[in-house]
Amino acid sequence: MSVRERPADRGRRVARLALGRVCEDARLARIAAGLSQREVGRAIGRSHTWVARVENGRSAGVTFGDLGALLAAVGLEPRLTVVPGSDAHRDTAHSALLDRTRTLLHKSWTWRLEVPLPNPGDPRAWDALVRGDGVRIAFEAETGPRDGQALQRRLAIKRRDGAVDHVVLVLSDTQRNRRFLRDYGSSLRIDFPLSHRALAASLRLGRDPGGSGILVL
């Protein structure tokens, strides 16, 4: 019998994941700006080891002010937003998208939800992870992405740290998401070259698809 996650525990988990994504963005922006951790630390009155810990999501108790200073030093600004909770349509749609994804899998695949990345203290997790045919495939579900470049950067870093062979980006089959693919598809295909048809065929047969790709369900 599954145990329902308490709202407080879910809130803490989601907050850790959100902080992890912000820290990823800070690290990417620092690298893109050609700055070292020592230079950023000097600019905000912190040590380079503190910067490294925050970038890796391992700085317990970091304040929003300190995070804002770090982001400003690499050319970013913080934006704190909230969305409806777990009983809202958004969360339901995300779960339904993952459920549709699972129906594509051959019975030989093993399927797990919310699988943490294999790094001590890392707050990030894959939406789902499957194993089969000697490969590990991570699935990231998006019901309404907006910024294709930010999504691509985040998933590239996550794949690098996530100890998986392939990553599958799963999008809801909506008009909005088809417009998103028209706008960002050519860029996304660099990291996700396999088509829906090729991926779905391999997953149904229980075979290694041989690469990352995009499913539209």
PDB file of C-alpha atoms in Angstrom:
ATOM      1  CA  MET A   1       0.000   0.000   0.000  1.00  0.00           C
ATOM      2  CA  SER A   2       1.410   3.403  -0.953  1.00  0.00           C
ATOM      3  CA  VAL A   3       1.847   6.072   1.702  1.00  0.00           C
ATOM      4  CA  ARG A   4       0.480   9.484   0.802  1.00  0.00           C
ATOM      5  CA  GLU A   5       3.092  12.208   1.067  1.00  0.00           C
ATOM      6  CA  ARG A   6       2.288  14.795   3.711  1.00  0.00           C
ATOM      7  CA  PRO A   7       1.856  18.377   2.426  1.00  0.00           C
ATOM      8  CA  ALA A   8       4.729  19.664   4.586  1.00  0.00           C
ATOM      9  CA  ASP A   9       7.103  16.976   3.325  1.00  0.00           C
ATOM     10  CA  ARG A  10       6.065  17.582  -0.267  1.00  0.00           C
ATOM     11  CA  GLY A  11       6.595  21.317   0.202  1.00  0.00           C
ATOM     12  CA  ARG A  12      10.124  20.768   1.494  1.00  0.00           C
ATOM     13  CA  ARG A  13      10.929  18.381  -1.347  1.00  0.00           C
ATOM     14  CA  VAL A  14       9.594  20.719  -4.030  1.00  0.00           C
ATOM     15  CA  ALA A  15      11.483  23.644  -2.475  1.00  0.00           C
ATOM     16  CA  ARG A  16      14.730  21.642  -2.573  1.00  0.00           C
ATOM     17  CA  LEU A  17      14.145  20.776  -6.217  1.00  0.00           C
ATOM     18  CA  ALA A  18      13.395  24.409  -7.079  1.00  0.00           C
ATOM     19  CA  LEU A  19      16.535  25.587  -5.286  1.00  0.00           C
ATOM     20  CA  GLY A  20      18.537  22.965  -7.130  1.00  0.00           C
ATOM     21  CA  ARG A  21      17.308  24.269 -10.488  1.00  0.00           C
ATOM     22  CA  VAL A  22      18.194  27.857  -9.542  1.00  0.00           C
ATOM     23  CA  CYS A  23      21.662  26.745  -8.472  1.00  0.00           C
ATOM     24  CA  GLU A  24      22.109  24.956 -11.796  1.00  0.00           C
ATOM     25  CA  ASP A  25      21.175  28.158 -13.627  1.00  0.00           C
ATOM     26  CA  ALA A  26      23.663  30.138 -11.524  1.00  0.00           C
ATOM     27  CA  ARG A  27      26.464  27.724 -12.353  1.00  0.00           C
ATOM     28  CA  LEU A  28      25.655  27.756 -16.066  1.00  0.00           C
ATOM     29  CA  ALA A  29      25.524  31.552 -16.124  1.00  0.00           C
ATOM     30  CA  ARG A  30      28.859  31.811 -14.296  1.00  0.00           C
ATOM     31  CA  ILE A  31      30.524  29.456 -16.769  1.00  0.00           C
ATOM     32  CA  ALA A  32      28.989  31.289 -19.733  1.00  0.00           C
ATOM     33  CA  ALA A  33      30.326  34.583 -18.340  1.00  0.00           C
ATOM     34  CA  GLY A  34      33.830  33.142 -18.026  1.00  0.00           C
ATOM     35  CA  LEU A  35      33.951  33.724 -14.261  1.00  0.00           C
ATOM     36  CA  SER A  36      35.611  31.498 -11.700  1.00  0.00           C
ATOM     37  CA  GLN A  37      33.998  30.575  -8.403  1.00  0.00           C
ATOM     38  CA  ARG A  38      36.714  32.567  -6.673  1.00  0.00           C
ATOM     39  CA  GLU A  39      35.889  35.693  -8.691  1.00  0.00           C
ATOM     40  CA  VAL A  40      32.184  35.376  -7.926  1.00  0.00           C
ATOM     41  CA  GLY A  41      32.883  34.781  -4.249  1.00  0.00           C
ATOM     42  CA  ARG A  42      35.115  37.837  -4.057  1.00  0.00           C
ATOM     43  CA  ALA A  43      32.405  39.970  -5.681  1.00  0.00           C
ATOM     44  CA  ILE A  44      29.805  39.050  -3.051  1.00  0.00           C
ATOM     45  CA  GLY A  45      32.043  38.718  -0.018  1.00  0.00           C
ATOM     46  CA  ARG A  46      31.975  34.938   0.134  1.00  0.00           C
ATOM     47  CA  SER A  47      34.571  32.203  -0.261  1.00  0.00           C
ATOM     48  CA  HIS A  48      34.897  30.198  -3.462  1.00  0.00           C
ATOM     49  CA  THR A  49      34.051  27.056  -1.481  1.00  0.00           C
ATOM     50  CA  TRP A  50      30.741  28.643  -0.431  1.00  0.00           C
ATOM     51  CA  VAL A  51      29.976  29.400  -4.081  1.00  0.00           C
ATOM     52  CA  ALA A  52      30.801  25.801  -4.999  1.00  0.00           C
ATOM     53  CA  ARG A  53      28.512  24.429  -2.298  1.00  0.00           C
ATOM     54  CA  VAL A  54      25.604  26.619  -3.369  1.00  0.00           C
ATOM     55  CA  GLU A  55      26.072  25.730  -7.049  1.00  0.00           C
ATOM     56  CA  ASN A  56      25.946  22.060  -6.111  1.00  0.00           C
ATOM     57  CA  GLY A  57      22.866  22.499  -3.924  1.00  0.00           C
ATOM     58  CA  ARG A  58      24.765  21.634  -0.744  1.00  0.00           C
ATOM     59  CA  SER A  59      24.623  24.914   1.183  1.00  0.00           C
ATOM     60  CA  ALA A  60      22.075  24.341   3.935  1.00  0.00           C
ATOM     61  CA  GLY A  61      20.435  27.504   5.214  1.00  0.00           C
ATOM     62  CA  VAL A  62      21.357  29.779   2.306  1.00  0.00           C
ATOM     63  CA  THR A  63      19.205  32.903   2.534  1.00  0.00           C
ATOM     64  CA  PHE A  64      17.223  34.377  -0.322  1.00  0.00           C
ATOM     65  CA  GLY A  65      19.385  37.498  -0.011  1.00  0.00           C
ATOM     66  CA  ASP A  66      22.612  35.537  -0.382  1.00  0.00           C
ATOM     67  CA  LEU A  67      21.159  33.676  -3.344  1.00  0.00           C
ATOM     68  CA  GLY A  68      20.125  36.979  -4.923  1.00  0.00           C
ATOM     69  CA  ALA A  69      23.680  38.321  -4.525  1.00  0.00           C
ATOM     70  CA  LEU A  70      25.112  35.218  -6.181  1.00  0.00           C
ATOM     71  CA  LEU A  71      22.673  35.443  -9.079  1.00  0.00           C
ATOM     72  CA  ALA A  72      23.395  39.151  -9.575  1.00  0.00           C
ATOM     73  CA  ALA A  73      27.121  38.432  -9.732  1.00  0.00           C
ATOM     74  CA  VAL A  74      26.581  36.133 -12.720  1.00  0.00           C
ATOM     75  CA  GLY A  75      24.066  38.378 -14.481  1.00  0.00           C
ATOM     76  CA  LEU A  76      20.797  36.878 -13.261  1.00  0.00           C
ATOM     77  CA  GLU A  77      17.932  38.074 -11.073  1.00  0.00           C
ATOM     78  CA  PRO A  78      15.804  35.963  -8.725  1.00  0.00           C
ATOM     79  CA  ARG A  79      12.072  35.612  -9.306  1.00  0.00           C
ATOM     80  CA  LEU A  80      10.061  33.917  -6.562  1.00  0.00           C
ATOM     81  CA  THR A  81       6.751  32.485  -7.773  1.00  0.00           C
ATOM     82  CA  VAL A  82       4.193  30.050  -6.431  1.00  0.00           C
ATOM     83  CA  VAL A  83       1.750  27.698  -8.137  1.00  0.00           C
ATOM     84  CA  PRO A  84      -1.306  25.767  -6.889  1.00  0.00           C
ATOM     85  CA  GLY A  85      -0.535  22.720  -4.783  1.00  0.00           C
ATOM     86  CA  SER A  86      -0.659  18.994  -5.338  1.00  0.00           C
ATOM     87  CA  ASP A  87      -4.425  18.746  -5.798  1.00  0.00           C
ATOM     88  CA  ALA A  88      -4.383  21.228  -8.659  1.00  0.00           C
ATOM     89  CA  HIS A  89      -4.868  20.435 -12.336  1.00  0.00           C
ATOM     90  CA  ARG A  90      -1.223  21.200 -13.087  1.00  0.00           C
ATOM     91  CA  ASP A  91       0.019  18.414 -10.827  1.00  0.00           C
ATOM     92  CA  THR A  92      -2.701  16.056 -12.003  1.00  0.00           C
ATOM     93  CA  ALA A  93      -1.746  16.689 -15.631  1.00  0.00           C
ATOM     94  CA  HIS A  94       1.910  15.959 -14.861  1.00  0.00           C
ATOM     95  CA  SER A  95       1.028  12.651 -13.195  1.00  0.00           C
ATOM     96  CA  ALA A  96      -1.290  11.731 -16.063  1.00  0.00           C
ATOM     97  CA  LEU A  97       1.494  12.439 -18.572  1.00  0.00           C
ATOM     98  CA  LEU A  98       3.819  10.068 -16.719  1.00  0.00           C
ATOM     99  CA  ASP A  99       1.059   7.457 -16.590  1.00  0.00           C
ATOM    100  CA  ARG A 100       0.658   7.680 -20.366  1.00  0.00           C
ATOM    101  CA  THR A 101       4.404   7.301 -20.747  1.00  0.00           C
ATOM    102  CA  ARG A 102       4.442   4.130 -18.684  1.00  0.00           C
ATOM    103  CA  THR A 103       1.865   2.484 -20.936  1.00  0.00           C
ATOM    104  CA  LEU A 104       4.433   2.551 -23.756  1.00  0.00           C
ATOM    105  CA  LEU A 105       6.906   0.350 -21.898  1.00  0.00           C
ATOM    106  CA  HIS A 106       7.500  -3.309 -22.571  1.00  0.00           C
ATOM    107  CA  LYS A 107       6.836  -5.459 -19.501  1.00  0.00           C
ATOM    108  CA  SER A 108      10.571  -6.149 -19.166  1.00  0.00           C
ATOM    109  CA  TRP A 109      11.301  -2.513 -18.272  1.00  0.00           C
ATOM    110  CA  THR A 110      11.372  -1.499 -14.600  1.00  0.00           C
ATOM    111  CA  TRP A 111       9.787   1.877 -13.805  1.00  0.00           C
ATOM    112  CA  ARG A 112      10.421   4.138 -10.802  1.00  0.00           C
ATOM    113  CA  LEU A 113       9.156   7.640 -10.059  1.00  0.00           C
ATOM    114  CA  GLU A 114      11.042  10.562  -8.461  1.00  0.00           C
ATOM    115  CA  VAL A 115      14.478   8.925  -8.553  1.00  0.00           C
ATOM    116  CA  PRO A 116      17.164  11.080  -6.885  1.00  0.00           C
ATOM    117  CA  LEU A 117      20.382  11.788  -8.743  1.00  0.00           C
ATOM    118  CA  PRO A 118      23.221   9.613  -7.390  1.00  0.00           C
ATOM    119  CA  ASN A 119      25.244  12.407  -5.790  1.00  0.00           C
ATOM    120  CA  PRO A 120      25.324  12.897  -1.998  1.00  0.00           C
ATOM    121  CA  GLY A 121      23.294  15.948  -1.019  1.00  0.00           C
ATOM    122  CA  ASP A 122      21.991  16.564  -4.549  1.00  0.00           C
ATOM    123  CA  PRO A 123      18.341  17.718  -4.278  1.00  0.00           C
ATOM    124  CA  ARG A 124      17.487  16.911  -7.893  1.00  0.00           C
ATOM    125  CA  ALA A 125      15.510  13.889  -9.060  1.00  0.00           C
ATOM    126  CA  TRP A 126      14.388  12.395 -12.353  1.00  0.00           C
ATOM    127  CA  ASP A 127      10.626  12.394 -12.875  1.00  0.00           C
ATOM    128  CA  ALA A 128      10.965   8.713 -13.760  1.00  0.00           C
ATOM    129  CA  LEU A 129      13.736   6.208 -14.439  1.00  0.00           C
ATOM    130  CA  VAL A 130      13.480   2.935 -16.337  1.00  0.00           C
ATOM    131  CA  ARG A 131      15.923   0.073 -16.650  1.00  0.00           C
ATOM    132  CA  GLY A 132      15.997  -2.613 -19.270  1.00  0.00           C
ATOM    133  CA  ASP A 133      18.112  -4.089 -22.053  1.00  0.00           C
ATOM    134  CA  GLY A 134      21.229  -2.995 -20.156  1.00  0.00           C
ATOM    135  CA  VAL A 135      20.389   0.727 -20.197  1.00  0.00           C
ATOM    136  CA  ARG A 136      19.097   3.383 -17.812  1.00  0.00           C
ATOM    137  CA  ILE A 137      16.701   5.902 -19.343  1.00  0.00           C
ATOM    138  CA  ALA A 138      15.535   9.003 -17.492  1.00  0.00           C
ATOM    139  CA  PHE A 139      12.177  10.618 -18.288  1.00  0.00           C
ATOM    140  CA  GLU A 140      11.396  14.285 -17.704  1.00  0.00           C
ATOM    141  CA  ALA A 141       7.747  15.271 -18.172  1.00  0.00           C
ATOM    142  CA  GLU A 142       6.723  18.814 -19.120  1.00  0.00           C
ATOM    143  CA  THR A 143       3.089  19.842 -19.456  1.00  0.00           C
ATOM    144  CA  GLY A 144       3.757  23.433 -20.534  1.00  0.00           C
ATOM    145  CA  PRO A 145       7.407  24.461 -21.041  1.00  0.00           C
ATOM    146  CA  ARG A 146       8.093  28.043 -22.048  1.00  0.00           C
ATOM    147  CA  ASP A 147      11.835  28.569 -22.453  1.00  0.00           C
ATOM    148  CA  GLY A 148      13.383  25.902 -24.651  1.00  0.00           C
ATOM    149  CA  GLN A 149      16.946  27.090 -24.137  1.00  0.00           C
ATOM    150  CA  ALA A 150      16.648  27.064 -20.340  1.00  0.00           C
ATOM    151  CA  LEU A 151      15.038  23.612 -20.467  1.00  0.00           C
ATOM    152  CA  GLN A 152      17.805  22.297 -22.704  1.00  0.00           C
ATOM    153  CA  ARG A 153      20.539  23.679 -20.424  1.00  0.00           C
ATOM    154  CA  ARG A 154      18.910  22.229 -17.317  1.00  0.00           C
ATOM    155  CA  LEU A 155      18.508  18.781 -18.818  1.00  0.00           C
ATOM    156  CA  ALA A 156      22.060  18.776 -20.199  1.00  0.00           C
ATOM    157  CA  ILE A 157      23.475  19.426 -16.734  1.00  0.00           C
ATOM    158  CA  LYS A 158      21.123  16.908 -15.181  1.00  0.00           C
ATOM    159  CA  ARG A 159      22.110  14.260 -17.692  1.00  0.00           C
ATOM    160  CA  ARG A 160      25.784  14.919 -17.023  1.00  0.00           C
ATOM    161  CA  ASP A 161      25.266  14.390 -13.288  1.00  0.00           C
ATOM    162  CA  GLY A 162      22.511  11.810 -13.440  1.00  0.00           C
ATOM    163  CA  ALA A 163      24.285   8.549 -14.351  1.00  0.00           C
ATOM    164  CA  VAL A 164      21.889   7.613 -17.149  1.00  0.00           C
ATOM    165  CA  ASP A 165      22.419   6.502 -20.729  1.00  0.00           C
ATOM    166  CA  HIS A 166      19.597   8.466 -22.346  1.00  0.00           C
ATOM    167  CA  VAL A 167      17.095  11.154 -21.438  1.00  0.00           C
ATOM    168  CA  VAL A 168      13.578  11.305 -22.841  1.00  0.00           C
ATOM    169  CA  LEU A 169      11.705  14.606 -22.756  1.00  0.00           C
ATOM    170  CA  VAL A 170       7.973  13.916 -22.563  1.00  0.00           C
ATOM    171  CA  LEU A 171       5.568  16.667 -23.634  1.00  0.00           C
ATOM    172  CA  SER A 172       1.794  16.787 -23.414  1.00  0.00           C
ATOM    173  CA  ASP A 173       0.163  16.688 -26.840  1.00  0.00           C
ATOM    174  CA  THR A 174      -1.340  20.187 -26.817  1.00  0.00           C
ATOM    175  CA  GLN A 175      -1.446  23.026 -29.322  1.00  0.00           C
ATOM    176  CA  ARG A 176       0.709  25.111 -27.019  1.00  0.00           C
ATOM    177  CA  ASN A 177       3.404  22.446 -26.841  1.00  0.00           C
ATOM    178  CA  ARG A 178       3.347  21.916 -30.592  1.00  0.00           C
ATOM    179  CA  ARG A 179       4.007  25.638 -30.972  1.00  0.00           C
ATOM    180  CA  PHE A 180       6.804  25.249 -28.441  1.00  0.00           C
ATOM    181  CA  LEU A 181       8.344  22.507 -30.598  1.00  0.00           C
ATOM    182  CA  ARG A 182       8.037  24.638 -33.720  1.00  0.00           C
ATOM    183  CA  ASP A 183       9.916  27.431 -31.955  1.00  0.00           C
ATOM    184  CA  TYR A 184      12.586  25.371 -30.186  1.00  0.00           C
ATOM    185  CA  GLY A 185      12.505  21.990 -31.921  1.00  0.00           C
ATOM    186  CA  SER A 186      15.597  22.483 -34.072  1.00  0.00           C
ATOM    187  CA  SER A 187      17.670  23.375 -31.020  1.00  0.00           C
ATOM    188  CA  LEU A 188      16.226  20.619 -28.844  1.00  0.00           C
ATOM    189  CA  ARG A 189      16.916  18.008 -31.514  1.00  0.00           C
ATOM    190  CA  ILE A 190      20.649  18.537 -30.973  1.00  0.00           C
ATOM    191  CA  ASP A 191      20.367  16.846 -27.571  1.00  0.00           C
ATOM    192  CA  PHE A 192      17.176  14.868 -28.283  1.00  0.00           C
ATOM    193  CA  PRO A 193      17.565  13.571 -31.853  1.00  0.00           C
ATOM    194  CA  LEU A 194      15.197  10.586 -31.732  1.00  0.00           C
ATOM    195  CA  SER A 195      11.625  11.047 -32.915  1.00  0.00           C
ATOM    196  CA  HIS A 196       8.486  10.047 -31.056  1.00  0.00           C
ATOM    197  CA  ARG A 197       7.951   7.151 -33.447  1.00  0.00           C
ATOM    198  CA  ALA A 198      11.459   5.734 -33.024  1.00  0.00           C
ATOM    199  CA  LEU A 199      11.379   6.051 -29.249  1.00  0.00           C
ATOM    200  CA  ALA A 200       7.917   4.577 -28.856  1.00  0.00           C
ATOM    201  CA  ALA A 201       8.791   1.598 -31.059  1.00  0.00           C
ATOM    202  CA  SER A 202      11.922   0.783 -29.037  1.00  0.00           C
ATOM    203  CA  LEU A 203      10.196   1.177 -25.686  1.00  0.00           C
ATOM    204  CA  ARG A 204       7.317  -1.066 -26.718  1.00  0.00           C
ATOM    205  CA  LEU A 205       9.766  -3.748 -27.853  1.00  0.00           C
ATOM    206  CA  GLY A 206      11.931  -3.458 -24.737  1.00  0.00           C
ATOM    207  CA  ARG A 207      14.975  -2.391 -26.736  1.00  0.00           C
ATOM    208  CA  ASP A 208      17.625   0.242 -26.159  1.00  0.00           C
ATOM    209  CA  PRO A 209      16.545   3.192 -28.349  1.00  0.00           C
ATOM    210  CA  GLY A 210      20.203   4.125 -28.840  1.00  0.00           C
ATOM    211  CA  GLY A 211      19.817   7.784 -27.910  1.00  0.00           C
ATOM    212  CA  SER A 212      17.774  10.519 -26.303  1.00  0.00           C
ATOM    213  CA  GLY A 213      14.626  11.976 -27.807  1.00  0.00           C
ATOM    214  CA  ILE A 214      11.211  13.566 -27.387  1.00  0.00           C
ATOM    215  CA  LEU A 215       7.855  11.913 -26.827  1.00  0.00           C
ATOM    216  CA  VAL A 216       4.606  13.787 -27.407  1.00  0.00           C
ATOM    217  CA  LEU A 217       1.710  12.121 -25.581  1.00  0.00           C
TER     218      LEU A 217
END
